[in-house]
Short mmCIF file of C-alpha atoms in Angstrom, two decimals:
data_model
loop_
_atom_site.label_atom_id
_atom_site.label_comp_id
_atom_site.label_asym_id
_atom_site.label_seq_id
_atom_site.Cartn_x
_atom_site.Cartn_y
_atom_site.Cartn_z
CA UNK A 1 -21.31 32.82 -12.11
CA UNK A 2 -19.16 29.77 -10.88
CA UNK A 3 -15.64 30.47 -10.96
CA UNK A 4 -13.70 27.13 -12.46
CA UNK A 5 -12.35 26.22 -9.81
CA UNK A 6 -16.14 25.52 -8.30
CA UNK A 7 -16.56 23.79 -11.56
CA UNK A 8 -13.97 21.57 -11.53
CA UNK A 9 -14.85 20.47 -7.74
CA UNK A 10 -18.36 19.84 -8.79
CA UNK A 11 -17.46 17.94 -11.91
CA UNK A 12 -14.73 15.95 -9.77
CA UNK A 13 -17.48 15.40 -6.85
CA UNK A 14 -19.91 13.84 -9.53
CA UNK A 15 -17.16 11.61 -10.80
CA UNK A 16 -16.75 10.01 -7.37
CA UNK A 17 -19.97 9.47 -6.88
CA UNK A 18 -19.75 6.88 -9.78
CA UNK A 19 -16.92 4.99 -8.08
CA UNK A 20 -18.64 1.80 -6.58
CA UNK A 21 -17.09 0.47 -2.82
CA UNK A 22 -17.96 -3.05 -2.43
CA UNK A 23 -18.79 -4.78 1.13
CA UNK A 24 -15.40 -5.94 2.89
CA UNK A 25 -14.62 -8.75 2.29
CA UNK A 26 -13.07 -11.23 5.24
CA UNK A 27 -9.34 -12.48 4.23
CA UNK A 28 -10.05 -15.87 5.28
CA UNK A 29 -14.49 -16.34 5.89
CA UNK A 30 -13.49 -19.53 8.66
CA UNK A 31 -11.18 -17.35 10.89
CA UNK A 32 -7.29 -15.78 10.38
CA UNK A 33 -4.65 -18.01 11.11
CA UNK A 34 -3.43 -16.75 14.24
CA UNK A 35 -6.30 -15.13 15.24
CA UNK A 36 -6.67 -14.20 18.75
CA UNK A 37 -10.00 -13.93 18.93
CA UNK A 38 -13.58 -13.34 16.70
CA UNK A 39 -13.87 -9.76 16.91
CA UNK A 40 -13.71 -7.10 14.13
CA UNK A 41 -10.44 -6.49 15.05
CA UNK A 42 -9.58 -10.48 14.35
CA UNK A 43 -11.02 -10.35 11.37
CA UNK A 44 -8.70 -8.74 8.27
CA UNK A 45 -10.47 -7.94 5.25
CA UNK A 46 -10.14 -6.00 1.94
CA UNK A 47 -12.61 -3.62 0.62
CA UNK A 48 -13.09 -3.10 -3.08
CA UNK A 49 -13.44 0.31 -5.22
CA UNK A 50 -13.96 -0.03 -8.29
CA UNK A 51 -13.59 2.67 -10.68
CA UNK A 52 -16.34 3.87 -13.82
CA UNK A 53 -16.36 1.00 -15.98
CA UNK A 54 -15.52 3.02 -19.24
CA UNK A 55 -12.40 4.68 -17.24
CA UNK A 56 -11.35 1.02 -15.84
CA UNK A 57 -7.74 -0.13 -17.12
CA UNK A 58 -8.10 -3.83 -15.73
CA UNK A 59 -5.14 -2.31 -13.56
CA UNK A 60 -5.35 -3.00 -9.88
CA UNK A 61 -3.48 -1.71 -6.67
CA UNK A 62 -4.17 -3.09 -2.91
CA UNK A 63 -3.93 -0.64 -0.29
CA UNK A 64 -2.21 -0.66 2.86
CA UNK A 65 -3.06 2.16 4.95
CA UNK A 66 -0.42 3.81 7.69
CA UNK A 67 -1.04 4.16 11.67
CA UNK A 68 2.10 2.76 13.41
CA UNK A 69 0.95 -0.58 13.21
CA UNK A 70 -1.65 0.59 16.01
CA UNK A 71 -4.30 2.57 14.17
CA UNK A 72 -5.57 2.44 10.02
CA UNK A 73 -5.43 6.01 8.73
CA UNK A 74 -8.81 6.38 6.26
CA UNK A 75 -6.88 9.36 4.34
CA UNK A 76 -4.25 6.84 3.21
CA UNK A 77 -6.95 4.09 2.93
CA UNK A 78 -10.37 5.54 1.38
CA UNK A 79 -8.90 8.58 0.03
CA UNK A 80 -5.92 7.19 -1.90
CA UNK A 81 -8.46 4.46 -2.77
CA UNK A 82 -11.20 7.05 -5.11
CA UNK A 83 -8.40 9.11 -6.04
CA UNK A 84 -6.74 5.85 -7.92
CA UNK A 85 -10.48 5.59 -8.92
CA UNK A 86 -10.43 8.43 -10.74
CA UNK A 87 -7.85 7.22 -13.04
CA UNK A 88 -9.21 4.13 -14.20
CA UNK A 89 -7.70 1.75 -11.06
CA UNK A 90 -9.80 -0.79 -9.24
CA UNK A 91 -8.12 -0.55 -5.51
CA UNK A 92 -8.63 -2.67 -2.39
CA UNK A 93 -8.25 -1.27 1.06
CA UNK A 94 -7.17 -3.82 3.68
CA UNK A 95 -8.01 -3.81 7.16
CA UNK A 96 -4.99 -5.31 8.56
CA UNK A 97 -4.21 -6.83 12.24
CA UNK A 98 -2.36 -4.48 14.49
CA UNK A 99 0.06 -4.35 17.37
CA UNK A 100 -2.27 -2.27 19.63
CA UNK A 101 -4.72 -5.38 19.78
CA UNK A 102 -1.88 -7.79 20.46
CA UNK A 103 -0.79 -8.82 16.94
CA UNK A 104 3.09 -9.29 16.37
CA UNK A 105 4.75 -10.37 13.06
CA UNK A 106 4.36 -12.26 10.84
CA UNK A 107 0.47 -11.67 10.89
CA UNK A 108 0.35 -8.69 9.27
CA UNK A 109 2.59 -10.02 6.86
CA UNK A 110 0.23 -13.01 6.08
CA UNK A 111 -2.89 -10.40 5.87
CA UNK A 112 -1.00 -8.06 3.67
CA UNK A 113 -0.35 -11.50 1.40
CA UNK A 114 -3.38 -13.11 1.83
CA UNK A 115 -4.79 -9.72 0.35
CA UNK A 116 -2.88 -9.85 -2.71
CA UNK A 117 -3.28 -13.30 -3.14
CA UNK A 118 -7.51 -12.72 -3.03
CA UNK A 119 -7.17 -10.14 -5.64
CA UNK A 120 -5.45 -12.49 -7.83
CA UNK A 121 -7.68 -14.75 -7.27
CA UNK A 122 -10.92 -13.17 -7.78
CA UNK A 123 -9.61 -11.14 -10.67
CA UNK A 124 -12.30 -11.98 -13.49
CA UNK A 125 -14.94 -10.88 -10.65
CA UNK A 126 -13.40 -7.31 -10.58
CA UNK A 127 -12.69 -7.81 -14.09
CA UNK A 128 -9.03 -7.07 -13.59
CA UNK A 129 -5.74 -8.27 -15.02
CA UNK A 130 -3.97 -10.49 -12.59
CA UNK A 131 -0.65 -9.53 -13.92
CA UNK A 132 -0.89 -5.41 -13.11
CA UNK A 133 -1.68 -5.70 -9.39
CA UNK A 134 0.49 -3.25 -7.13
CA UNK A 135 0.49 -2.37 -3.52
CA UNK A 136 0.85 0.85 -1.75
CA UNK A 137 1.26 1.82 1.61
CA UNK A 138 1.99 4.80 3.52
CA UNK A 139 4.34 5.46 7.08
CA UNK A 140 3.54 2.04 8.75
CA UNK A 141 1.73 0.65 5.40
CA UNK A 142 4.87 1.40 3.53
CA UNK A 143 6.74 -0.59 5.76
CA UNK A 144 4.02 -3.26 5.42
CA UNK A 145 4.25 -2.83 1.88
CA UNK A 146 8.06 -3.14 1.77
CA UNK A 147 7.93 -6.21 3.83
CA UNK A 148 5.86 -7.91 1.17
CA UNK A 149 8.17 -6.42 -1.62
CA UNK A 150 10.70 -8.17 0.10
CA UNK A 151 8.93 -11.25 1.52
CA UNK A 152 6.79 -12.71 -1.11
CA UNK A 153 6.51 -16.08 -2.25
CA UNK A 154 5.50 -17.98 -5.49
CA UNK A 155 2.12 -19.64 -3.69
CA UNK A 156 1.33 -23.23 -3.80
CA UNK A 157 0.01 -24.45 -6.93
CA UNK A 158 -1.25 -27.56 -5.05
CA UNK A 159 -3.26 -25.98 -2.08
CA UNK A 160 -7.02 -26.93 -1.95
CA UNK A 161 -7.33 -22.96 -0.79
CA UNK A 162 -7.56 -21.55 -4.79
CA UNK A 163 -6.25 -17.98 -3.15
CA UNK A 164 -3.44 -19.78 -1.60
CA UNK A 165 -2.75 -21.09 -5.17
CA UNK A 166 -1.96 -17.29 -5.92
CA UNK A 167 1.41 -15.77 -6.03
CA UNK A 168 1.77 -12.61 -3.36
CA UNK A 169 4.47 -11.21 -5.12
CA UNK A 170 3.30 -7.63 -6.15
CA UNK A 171 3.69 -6.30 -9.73
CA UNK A 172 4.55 -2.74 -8.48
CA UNK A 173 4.75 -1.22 -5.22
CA UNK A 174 4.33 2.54 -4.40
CA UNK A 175 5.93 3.44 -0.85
CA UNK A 176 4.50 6.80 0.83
CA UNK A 177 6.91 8.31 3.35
CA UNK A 178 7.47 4.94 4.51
CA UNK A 179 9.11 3.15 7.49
CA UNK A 180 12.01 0.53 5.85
CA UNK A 181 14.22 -0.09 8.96
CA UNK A 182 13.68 -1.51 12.28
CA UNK A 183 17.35 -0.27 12.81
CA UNK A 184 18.70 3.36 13.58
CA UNK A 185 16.04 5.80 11.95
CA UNK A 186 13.16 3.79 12.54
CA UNK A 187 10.55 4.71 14.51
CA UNK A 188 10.04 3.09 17.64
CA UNK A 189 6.55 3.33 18.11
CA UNK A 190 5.44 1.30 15.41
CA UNK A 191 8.81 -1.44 15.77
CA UNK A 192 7.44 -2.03 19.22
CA UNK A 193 3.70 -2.34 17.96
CA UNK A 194 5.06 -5.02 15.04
CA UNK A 195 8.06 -6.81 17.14
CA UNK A 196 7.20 -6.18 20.79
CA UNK A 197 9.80 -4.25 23.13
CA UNK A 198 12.77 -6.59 22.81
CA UNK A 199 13.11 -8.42 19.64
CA UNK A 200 16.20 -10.47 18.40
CA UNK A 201 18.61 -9.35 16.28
CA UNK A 202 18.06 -11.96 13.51
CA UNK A 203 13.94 -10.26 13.37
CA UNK A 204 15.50 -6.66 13.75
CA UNK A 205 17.53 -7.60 10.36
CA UNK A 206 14.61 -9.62 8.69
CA UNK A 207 12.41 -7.09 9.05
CA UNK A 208 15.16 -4.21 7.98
CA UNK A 209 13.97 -4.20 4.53
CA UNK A 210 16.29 -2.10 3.25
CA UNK A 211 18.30 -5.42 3.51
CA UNK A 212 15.92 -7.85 2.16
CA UNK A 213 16.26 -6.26 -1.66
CA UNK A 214 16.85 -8.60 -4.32
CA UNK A 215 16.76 -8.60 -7.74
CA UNK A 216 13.61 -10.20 -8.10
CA UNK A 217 11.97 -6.82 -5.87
CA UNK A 218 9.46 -5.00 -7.85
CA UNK A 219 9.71 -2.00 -9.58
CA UNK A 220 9.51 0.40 -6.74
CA UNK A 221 8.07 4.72 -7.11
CA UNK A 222 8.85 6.34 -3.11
CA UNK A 223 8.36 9.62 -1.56
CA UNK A 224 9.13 11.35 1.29
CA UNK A 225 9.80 15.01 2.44
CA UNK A 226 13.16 16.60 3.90
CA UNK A 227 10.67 18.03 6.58
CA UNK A 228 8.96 14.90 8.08
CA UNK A 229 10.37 14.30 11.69
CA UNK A 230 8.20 11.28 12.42
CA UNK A 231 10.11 9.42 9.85
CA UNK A 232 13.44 10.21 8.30
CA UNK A 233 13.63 10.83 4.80
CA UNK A 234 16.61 7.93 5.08
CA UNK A 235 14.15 5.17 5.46
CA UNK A 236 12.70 6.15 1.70
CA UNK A 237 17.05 6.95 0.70
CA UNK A 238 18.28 3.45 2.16
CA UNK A 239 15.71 1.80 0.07
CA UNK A 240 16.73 3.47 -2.83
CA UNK A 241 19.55 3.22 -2.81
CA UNK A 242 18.83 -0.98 -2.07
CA UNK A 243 17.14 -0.96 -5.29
CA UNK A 244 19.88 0.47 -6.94
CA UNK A 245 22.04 -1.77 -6.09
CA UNK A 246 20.21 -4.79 -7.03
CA UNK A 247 19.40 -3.00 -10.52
CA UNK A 248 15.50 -3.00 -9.52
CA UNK A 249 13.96 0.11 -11.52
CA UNK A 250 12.61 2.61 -9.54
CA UNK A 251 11.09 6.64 -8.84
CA UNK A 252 12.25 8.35 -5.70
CA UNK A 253 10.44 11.64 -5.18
CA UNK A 254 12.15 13.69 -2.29
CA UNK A 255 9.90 16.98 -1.69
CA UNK A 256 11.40 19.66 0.75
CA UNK A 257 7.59 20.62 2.34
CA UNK A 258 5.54 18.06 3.53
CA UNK A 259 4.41 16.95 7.23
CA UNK A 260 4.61 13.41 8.28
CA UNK A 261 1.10 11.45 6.84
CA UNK A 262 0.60 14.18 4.38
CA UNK A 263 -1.27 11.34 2.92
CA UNK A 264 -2.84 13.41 -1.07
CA UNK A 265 -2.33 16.51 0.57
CA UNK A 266 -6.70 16.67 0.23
CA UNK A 267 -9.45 15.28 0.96
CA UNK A 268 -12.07 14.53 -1.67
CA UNK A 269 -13.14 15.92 -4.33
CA UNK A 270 -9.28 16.64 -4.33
CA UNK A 271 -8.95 19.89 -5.39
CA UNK A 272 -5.56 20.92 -4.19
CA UNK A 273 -3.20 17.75 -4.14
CA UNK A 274 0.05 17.14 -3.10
CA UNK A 275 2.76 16.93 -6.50
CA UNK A 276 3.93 13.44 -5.59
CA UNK A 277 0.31 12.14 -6.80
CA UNK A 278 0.64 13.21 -10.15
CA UNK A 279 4.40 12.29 -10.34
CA UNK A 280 3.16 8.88 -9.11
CA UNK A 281 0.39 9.16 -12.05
CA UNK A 282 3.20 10.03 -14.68
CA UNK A 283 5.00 6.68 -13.18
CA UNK A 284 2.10 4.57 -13.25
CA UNK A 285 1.38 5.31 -16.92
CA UNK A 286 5.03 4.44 -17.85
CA UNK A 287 4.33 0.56 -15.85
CA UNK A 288 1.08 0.40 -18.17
CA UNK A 289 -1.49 0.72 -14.84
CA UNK A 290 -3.21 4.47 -16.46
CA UNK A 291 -4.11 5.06 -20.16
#
């Protein structure tokens, strides 16, 4: 006899095998702005999962996954990406440009926009509701994430480019154990891989985005663990505590256990995850992204 928890992974199993991943899809098809060459690793893109049709809430979130601005971690890509699945959210993992192939700022910036912006724009396609699309992003994707809750713009409703039309200012944004300052606390790994080794002050404080918060920021859910040495839990408290002060509503989630890039906690079918998903979950229903 199956026990239920062999049940449960079997019916959970079957469930993502319904989810449908697109082909990626190239940010801009006639070359990145910037781009230093034609390579894959030129080339930012977004790939689509889209959830069961009966379970879809027209809710959408794009997907930025961690790596120190050197590397794309597929547990905080692909994984987060069928686990939002699951719960009725279409999700788009990008494929952003990275410091370890000679990329500074602002081009992952304009890919993480550019992203957003495509989503927005191709909305009736993924039969979506432009007006519920979020971001998340883990370690290095939270700080991407961060910079665009911080750096958006309204688009340009004139622009022969329909995407560019698009606003990139995110609806929601879910931060993951994320990297806020290029300050004290930040790690220096990934500030060297998105500024180089000796950036100005002025870019050190633009891209501090614990000091970038306004009141027109998102609605903001973070987490982060007391335990995670990579990345001090003061990154996810400064931006808190930003939000507060610019009366932006927001969930912080601050778990004792928990290693740096903890990512779910699982890996598919996602038996044993980590609290902070269905916290997240709990959140998401409140914002009207899960039935």
């Amino acid at each position: 006899m199956r026990t239920l928890s062999a049940l449960v992974i079997l019916l959970t199993a079957a469930t993502l095998s319904r989810a449908e991943v697109k082909e990626a899809v190239p940010l801009w098809p006639e070359g990145a702005p910037g781009a230093l060459g034609k390579e894959d690793k030129d080339i930012p893109a977004v790939t689509p999962y889209l959830p069961e049709p009966d379970k879809a809430t027209g809710a959408a979130l794009v997907v930025f996954p961690g790596g120190g601005y050197g590397g794309l971690a597929q547990h905080e890509g692909n994984d987060y990406a069928l686990w939002f699945n699951q719960h009725g959210i279409t999700a788009f993992v990008v494929k952003y440009r990275l410091g370890s192939n000679g990329y500074r700022h602002p081009a992952m910036l304009h890919d993480a926009a550019r992203a957003l912006r495509l989503v927005r724009a191709r909305a009736g396609e993924w039969k979506i509701d432009p007006k519920r699309v979020g971001i998340i992003g883990s370690s290095a994707g939270g700080h991407l994430a961060s910079t665009l809750l911080t750096h958006f713009d309204a688009g340009k409703p004139d622009d022969a480019d329909l995407i560019e039309r698009q606003s990139s200012r995110p609806d929601i944004g879910i931060l993951c154990y994320p990297v806020i300052t290029m300050g004290e606390q930040t790690h220096q790994g990934l500030k060297n891989n998105l500024l180089g080794k000796d950036p100005s002050p002025e870019l050190v404080r633009l891209l501090s985005n614990e000091l970038q918060v306004t009141p027109e920021t998102p609605p903001c859910f973070l987490f982060h663990t007391f335990e995670d040495t990579a990345v001090p839990v003061e990154n996810s408290l400064r931006f808190a505590a930003a939000l507060r002060k610019a009366g932006v509503p927001f969930d912080l989630h601050i778990y004792q256990k928990g290693r740096h890039g903890i990512g779910l906690g699982d890996k598919p079918p996602f038996a044993h995850i980590h609290p902070w998903a269905n916290d997240c979950l709990f959140w998401l229903k409140e914002r009207g992204f899960v039935k």
